[in-house]
Coordinates of C-alpha atoms and ligand atoms in Angstrom, one line a residue:
M1 CA 159.7 66.2 287.1
V2 CA 162.1 67.4 284.6
A3 CA 165.7 68.7 284.9
A4 CA 166.2 72.5 284.6
I5 CA 168.6 75.4 285.5
R6 CA 167.4 77.8 287.9
V7 CA 168.7 81.1 289.1
H8 CA 167.9 82.0 292.5
K9 CA 170.1 84.9 293.0
F10 CA 172.5 87.1 290.8
G11 CA 176.0 86.2 290.5
G12 CA 178.6 84.4 288.5
P13 CA 178.2 81.1 286.9
E14 CA 178.0 79.2 289.9
V15 CA 174.3 80.8 290.6
L16 CA 173.2 78.2 287.5
T17 CA 171.7 75.6 289.6
Y18 CA 170.5 72.1 288.4
E19 CA 166.9 71.3 289.8
E20 CA 163.8 69.2 289.0
I21 CA 160.7 71.2 288.2
E22 CA 157.1 70.6 287.5
V23 CA 155.8 71.5 284.0
A24 CA 152.1 72.1 283.8
A25 CA 149.9 71.1 281.1
P26 CA 149.7 73.7 278.5
G27 CA 147.1 76.6 278.9
P28 CA 145.3 78.2 276.1
G29 CA 147.5 79.4 273.0
E30 CA 150.4 77.2 274.6
I31 CA 152.6 74.0 273.5
R32 CA 154.3 71.7 275.7
V33 CA 157.8 70.7 274.1
R34 CA 160.2 68.1 274.8
Q35 CA 163.4 69.9 274.2
H36 CA 166.3 68.0 272.6
A37 CA 168.6 70.9 272.5
C38 CA 169.4 74.5 274.3
G39 CA 171.1 77.3 272.9
V40 CA 173.7 79.2 274.9
N41 CA 173.5 83.0 274.0
F42 CA 175.7 86.0 275.6
I43 CA 172.2 87.6 276.7
D44 CA 171.9 84.6 279.3
T45 CA 175.0 85.9 281.0
Y46 CA 173.4 89.3 281.5
F47 CA 170.4 87.9 283.2
R48 CA 172.2 85.8 285.2
S49 CA 174.4 88.4 286.6
G50 CA 171.6 90.8 286.7
T51 CA 173.2 93.3 284.0
Y52 CA 169.6 93.2 282.3
P53 CA 166.8 93.9 284.5
L54 CA 164.5 90.7 284.8
P55 CA 161.2 90.9 283.5
F56 CA 159.9 89.2 286.7
S57 CA 161.1 88.5 289.9
L58 CA 163.6 85.8 291.1
P59 CA 163.9 82.7 290.8
F60 CA 164.0 82.1 287.1
I61 CA 164.7 79.2 284.9
A62 CA 167.7 80.6 282.6
G63 CA 168.0 80.3 278.7
S64 CA 166.5 82.2 275.8
E65 CA 166.2 79.8 272.9
A66 CA 165.5 75.7 272.5
A67 CA 164.5 73.3 269.9
G68 CA 162.4 70.4 270.5
E69 CA 159.4 68.3 269.9
V70 CA 155.8 69.3 270.5
V71 CA 154.0 66.8 273.1
A72 CA 151.0 68.6 273.8
I73 CA 149.0 71.4 273.0
G74 CA 146.7 73.7 274.8
S75 CA 143.2 75.1 273.5
G76 CA 143.0 77.4 270.8
V77 CA 146.4 76.0 269.1
S78 CA 145.7 75.1 265.5
E79 CA 149.3 75.8 263.7
F80 CA 151.2 72.9 265.8
K81 CA 150.2 69.2 267.0
P82 CA 152.2 66.8 269.0
G83 CA 155.1 65.5 267.1
D84 CA 155.9 68.4 265.2
R85 CA 159.6 70.0 265.5
V86 CA 159.8 73.4 266.5
A87 CA 162.2 76.2 267.6
Y88 CA 161.8 79.6 269.5
V89 CA 163.6 82.5 270.7
T90 CA 161.7 83.5 274.1
G91 CA 162.5 85.9 277.2
L92 CA 163.8 83.4 279.2
G93 CA 163.0 79.6 280.9
C94 CA 164.7 77.5 278.1
Y95 CA 167.4 75.7 280.1
A96 CA 165.0 72.6 280.8
A97 CA 164.0 69.2 279.3
E98 CA 160.7 70.5 278.9
R99 CA 158.5 73.7 278.9
L100 CA 155.6 75.4 278.1
V101 CA 156.1 78.1 275.0
A102 CA 153.7 80.6 273.6
A103 CA 152.8 78.9 270.3
D104 CA 153.0 82.2 268.6
R105 CA 156.7 82.3 269.2
A106 CA 157.5 79.0 268.0
V107 CA 158.7 78.1 264.6
K108 CA 158.4 74.6 262.6
L109 CA 161.9 73.3 262.0
P110 CA 162.4 72.5 258.1
H111 CA 163.9 68.8 257.8
P112 CA 167.2 69.2 257.0
I113 CA 167.7 71.3 260.2
S114 CA 168.3 69.3 263.2
F115 CA 167.7 70.0 266.7
E116 CA 171.0 70.7 267.7
Q117 CA 171.6 73.1 264.9
A118 CA 168.6 75.0 265.4
A119 CA 169.2 75.2 269.3
A120 CA 172.7 76.5 268.0
G121 CA 171.6 79.0 265.3
L122 CA 168.1 80.3 265.5
A123 CA 168.7 83.3 267.9
K124 CA 172.0 84.0 266.5
G125 CA 170.8 83.6 262.7
I126 CA 167.8 85.6 263.1
T127 CA 170.2 88.4 264.5
A128 CA 172.5 88.2 261.5
E129 CA 169.4 88.4 259.4
F130 CA 168.0 91.4 260.8
L131 CA 171.4 93.1 261.2
L132 CA 172.5 92.4 257.4
R133 CA 169.0 92.7 255.8
R134 CA 166.8 95.0 257.8
T135 CA 169.0 97.3 260.5
F136 CA 171.3 98.2 257.5
K137 CA 171.0 96.7 254.0
V138 CA 174.4 95.0 253.2
E139 CA 175.3 95.3 249.6
K140 CA 177.9 93.8 247.1
G141 CA 181.2 95.7 247.3
M142 CA 180.6 97.4 250.9
N143 CA 183.3 97.1 253.2
V144 CA 181.6 95.8 256.3
L145 CA 183.6 95.2 259.8
V146 CA 182.4 92.6 262.1
H147 CA 183.8 92.9 265.6
A148 CA 184.3 89.5 267.5
A149 CA 183.8 87.8 264.1
A150 CA 184.6 84.0 265.8
G151 CA 181.7 84.3 268.1
G152 CA 178.4 83.0 267.5
V153 CA 176.7 86.0 265.7
G154 CA 180.1 86.9 264.1
L155 CA 180.6 83.6 262.7
L156 CA 177.2 83.8 260.8
L157 CA 177.7 87.5 260.0
C158 CA 180.9 87.0 258.4
Q159 CA 179.3 84.1 256.3
W160 CA 176.1 86.0 255.2
A161 CA 178.1 89.2 254.5
N162 CA 180.4 87.4 252.1
Y163 CA 177.5 86.1 250.5
L164 CA 175.9 89.2 249.8
G165 CA 179.4 90.1 248.3
A166 CA 180.4 92.4 251.2
N167 CA 184.2 92.9 251.7
V168 CA 184.5 91.6 255.4
I169 CA 186.7 92.5 257.8
G170 CA 186.8 90.9 261.3
T171 CA 188.2 91.6 264.6
V172 CA 189.1 88.6 266.7
G173 CA 191.1 87.5 269.9
S174 CA 193.5 85.0 268.8
K175 CA 195.3 83.6 265.7
D176 CA 193.3 80.2 266.0
K177 CA 190.3 82.4 265.6
A178 CA 191.4 84.4 262.9
M179 CA 192.0 81.2 260.9
L180 CA 188.2 80.3 261.7
V181 CA 186.7 83.4 260.6
K182 CA 188.8 83.2 257.2
A183 CA 187.5 79.8 256.8
N184 CA 184.3 81.5 257.4
G185 CA 184.0 84.4 254.7
C186 CA 185.9 87.0 256.5
H187 CA 188.4 88.3 253.9
H188 CA 190.6 90.3 256.2
T189 CA 191.3 89.8 260.0
I190 CA 192.7 92.1 263.0
L191 CA 194.0 90.8 266.1
Y192 CA 192.4 93.9 268.2
R193 CA 193.9 92.9 271.6
E194 CA 197.3 93.4 269.8
E195 CA 196.9 95.5 266.9
D196 CA 195.2 99.0 266.6
F197 CA 192.1 98.0 264.6
V198 CA 191.1 101.5 263.5
A199 CA 194.6 101.8 261.6
R200 CA 194.3 98.2 260.4
V201 CA 190.7 99.1 258.9
K202 CA 191.9 102.2 257.2
N203 CA 194.8 100.3 255.5
I204 CA 192.7 97.5 254.6
T205 CA 190.3 99.5 252.8
G206 CA 192.7 102.3 251.2
G207 CA 191.5 105.1 253.7
R208 CA 187.9 104.6 252.4
L209 CA 186.8 103.1 255.8
C210 CA 183.3 100.9 256.3
A211 CA 180.0 101.6 255.3
V212 CA 178.9 99.6 258.5
V213 CA 180.3 98.3 261.6
Y214 CA 178.7 95.6 263.6
D215 CA 179.5 95.7 267.2
G216 CA 178.5 93.2 269.7
V217 CA 181.5 94.1 271.8
G218 CA 180.8 97.4 273.5
K219 CA 182.9 99.1 275.8
T220 CA 186.4 98.1 274.8
T221 CA 185.7 98.9 271.0
Y222 CA 183.9 102.3 271.6
P223 CA 184.6 105.1 270.3
G224 CA 187.1 103.4 267.8
S225 CA 184.3 101.9 266.1
L226 CA 183.0 105.2 264.9
D227 CA 186.6 105.7 263.6
C228 CA 186.0 102.8 261.3
L229 CA 183.1 104.4 259.3
G230 CA 183.0 106.6 256.1
P231 CA 180.8 109.6 255.9
L232 CA 177.2 108.5 256.6
G233 CA 178.2 105.0 257.9
Y234 CA 176.2 103.0 260.6
F235 CA 177.4 102.2 263.7
V236 CA 175.2 99.3 264.7
S237 CA 176.0 98.6 268.5
Y238 CA 174.2 95.1 269.5
G239 CA 175.7 93.7 272.2
N240 CA 178.4 94.6 275.0
A241 CA 180.1 91.3 275.7
S242 CA 183.0 93.6 277.4
G243 CA 180.7 95.7 279.1
P244 CA 178.1 98.6 278.1
I245 CA 178.9 101.6 276.4
E246 CA 178.7 104.6 278.8
N247 CA 178.1 108.1 278.2
F248 CA 177.6 107.7 274.4
N249 CA 178.3 111.4 272.8
I250 CA 175.8 111.7 270.0
G251 CA 177.9 114.9 269.1
L252 CA 180.7 112.4 267.7
L253 CA 178.1 111.2 265.3
Q254 CA 178.7 114.6 263.4
Q255 CA 182.2 115.0 264.3
K256 CA 183.0 111.7 262.2
G257 CA 181.0 112.4 259.4
S258 CA 177.4 112.5 259.8
L259 CA 177.2 108.9 261.1
F260 CA 174.2 106.9 261.8
A261 CA 174.0 104.9 265.2
T262 CA 171.6 102.2 266.3
R263 CA 171.2 99.7 269.6
P264 CA 169.0 97.1 268.0
A265 CA 167.7 94.3 269.7
T266 CA 166.1 91.1 268.5
F267 CA 162.8 91.2 270.3
T268 CA 161.6 94.4 268.4
Y269 CA 162.3 92.9 265.4
I270 CA 160.8 89.5 266.0
A271 CA 157.6 91.2 268.3
K272 CA 154.9 90.5 265.4
R273 CA 154.3 87.0 264.2
A274 CA 154.4 88.0 260.7
D275 CA 158.2 89.3 261.1
L276 CA 159.3 86.3 263.0
I277 CA 158.0 83.9 260.2
A278 CA 159.8 86.3 257.5
I279 CA 163.2 86.6 259.3
T280 CA 163.3 82.8 260.1
D281 CA 162.2 82.1 256.4
D282 CA 165.0 84.0 255.2
L283 CA 167.6 82.3 257.7
F284 CA 166.5 79.0 256.6
D285 CA 166.3 79.6 252.9
A286 CA 170.0 81.4 253.3
V287 CA 170.8 77.6 255.0
G288 CA 169.1 75.8 252.4
K289 CA 171.1 77.8 249.7
G290 CA 174.6 77.1 252.0
A291 CA 175.4 80.9 252.3
V292 CA 175.3 80.2 256.2
K293 CA 175.7 77.0 258.1
L294 CA 174.6 76.4 261.7
D295 CA 177.1 74.8 263.3
V296 CA 177.2 73.1 266.6
N297 CA 181.2 74.3 268.0
Q298 CA 180.9 73.5 271.8
R299 CA 178.3 71.0 273.3
Y300 CA 177.9 70.7 277.3
A301 CA 175.1 68.4 279.1
L302 CA 172.7 70.5 280.6
R303 CA 173.7 70.2 284.2
D304 CA 177.0 71.6 282.7
A305 CA 175.2 75.2 281.9
A306 CA 177.8 76.8 284.5
A307 CA 181.0 75.4 282.6
A308 CA 179.1 76.8 279.5
H309 CA 178.8 80.2 280.8
R310 CA 182.2 80.3 282.2
D311 CA 183.8 79.4 278.5
L312 CA 181.6 81.9 276.9
E313 CA 182.6 84.7 279.4
S314 CA 186.3 83.7 279.3
R315 CA 186.4 84.1 275.4
A316 CA 187.3 80.5 275.2
T317 CA 184.4 79.2 272.8
V318 CA 184.1 79.7 269.3
G319 CA 180.5 79.8 267.2
S320 CA 177.8 78.4 269.0
S321 CA 177.0 76.5 272.3
I322 CA 174.3 74.2 273.3
L323 CA 173.1 72.4 276.3
V324 CA 172.0 69.0 275.6
P325 CA 169.0 67.7 278.7
Ligands
NAP1 N1 170.9 92.9 270.1 C1 170.6 91.7 269.8 O1 169.2 91.5 269.9 C2 171.6 90.6 270.2 C3 171.1 89.0 270.0 C4 172.0 88.0 270.0 C5 173.4 88.5 270.3 N2 173.7 89.7 270.6 C6 174.9 90.2 271.4 O2 175.9 89.9 270.5 C7 177.4 89.6 271.2 C8 177.8 88.3 270.7 O3 177.0 86.9 271.5 P1 177.2 86.0 271.2 O4 176.3 85.0 272.0 O5 177.4 85.3 269.8 O6 178.6 85.7 271.9 P2 179.9 85.4 271.3 O7 180.5 86.3 270.2 O8 180.2 83.8 271.1 O9 181.0 85.5 272.5 C9 181.6 87.0 272.9 C10 182.5 87.1 272.3 O10 182.9 88.7 272.5 C11 184.5 88.6 272.5 N3 184.8 89.5 273.5 C12 185.2 90.7 273.3 N4 185.8 91.3 274.5 C13 185.2 90.7 275.7 C14 185.3 90.1 276.8 N5 185.7 91.5 277.7 N6 184.5 89.2 277.5 C15 183.8 88.3 277.0 N7 184.1 88.3 275.7 C16 184.7 89.4 274.8 C17 185.1 87.4 272.5 O11 186.0 87.1 271.2 P3 187.1 87.4 271.1 O12 188.1 86.8 271.7 O13 187.4 87.1 269.5 O14 187.3 89.0 271.5 C18 183.8 86.6 272.6 O15 184.2 85.3 272.4 C19 176.8 89.8 272.3 O16 177.3 91.0 273.1 C20 175.4 89.8 272.5 O17 174.9 90.4 273.9 C21 172.5 91.1 270.6

C-alpha cells in the first residue's frame, strides 16, 4: 500500500483525502514509478472543484505531474529500465507515492535537474515553451504582456521572454510579487488590483501596445487584455485562475485591430510523443543555458495537499509548489 490523495466528491480543498492505495504491477507499455515529488498546478483545482469535466467517474487521484524513479516496467517497454529518473505530465493520478504511467508519457531527466525541480517545472515549463515558441513566436524587441507574472507559469514566461529579447510587462497582485518578477526578467510591473492595466500598458509602450498577451487569469482580465494589443496582435488565453471567460465576442477582434485569439491546452501540444520530446528537450536546453530556472517556491508534505490548494487559490503562493510523498 502507498499514500495517495483521492477525491470522492467535487468541492473545496477539504475534499482532497489522504488514503492508502494499492498499485498494481505495470501492464503492457506501462512503468511503475516511485515518486519523489508531485507538482501542484492550477488545473488540479479545476478537476477537484468540478470546473473541468472528469475523463472518468469519481473517485480519482488528483494531480497531473510528478517525477521519480522507475521501479518496474511492463512488457513492451524498451525506452526505460528500473532506476531511470523520469518525469511526466498526465491527465490525473499524480498525487501519490507510487503510480503506473504510460511509458510514452514519461521523459528521462537530465542529471542536473532534480526530482523536485522537475515536479516544480515540467508542466509549467512545457506550457511556457509552447506559448512562447509555438502558439506565438516571441522575437527580440516585441512588447509582451504576461498576466499573473509571479505565478508558476508566469515566472517562467517572464524569464524566457526576457531571454528571447522581448520587452516584458507583467501584472501582479502585490508589491512583493512585483519585486520577485523584476528579479525574474520582467522589465515593467503593473499592480493590476490597484492600477488600470490597460492605461499602464499604453503608457509603458508609448502607445504601440503589445504583440501578444499571455492571459492565464481569464474572467477579470477580459476584455481589457484585448485593449493591450496592437493591430494583428495575439490574445493567448491559456487559463482561468479568476474564472472562465463567458460570452466571448469574436466581433471584438475585428473592432480592436484584426486581432487573433487562441485558447491553447498543453495536452494538444504534447499529444504526439515526438512533440513531447521536442518541447521538453527545448525546455531542458533553456534550463541548461540558464535562460530559465526551475525553482521550488513552496514545498508541502503530500498529506497537506489541501493546504497547497488553499494557498494557490487564495493567491498566497509565488512560482511553483510541490508535494513531497
Ligand atoms: N493552457 C494550458 O495548457 C495551461 C497549462 C498550465 C497552466 N495553465 C493555466 O495557467 C494559469 C496559471 O497556472 P499556475 O499553476 O502557474 O498558477 P499560478 O499562476 O501560480 O496561480 C494563479 C495566479 O493567478 C492570479 N490570480 C488572479 N486572479 C485570481 C483569482 N481570482 N484567484 C486565484 N488566482 C488569481 C494570482 O496571482 P496575482 O496575485 O499576482 O494576481 C495567482 O497567484 C492557470 O489559469 C492555469 O489553469 C494552463
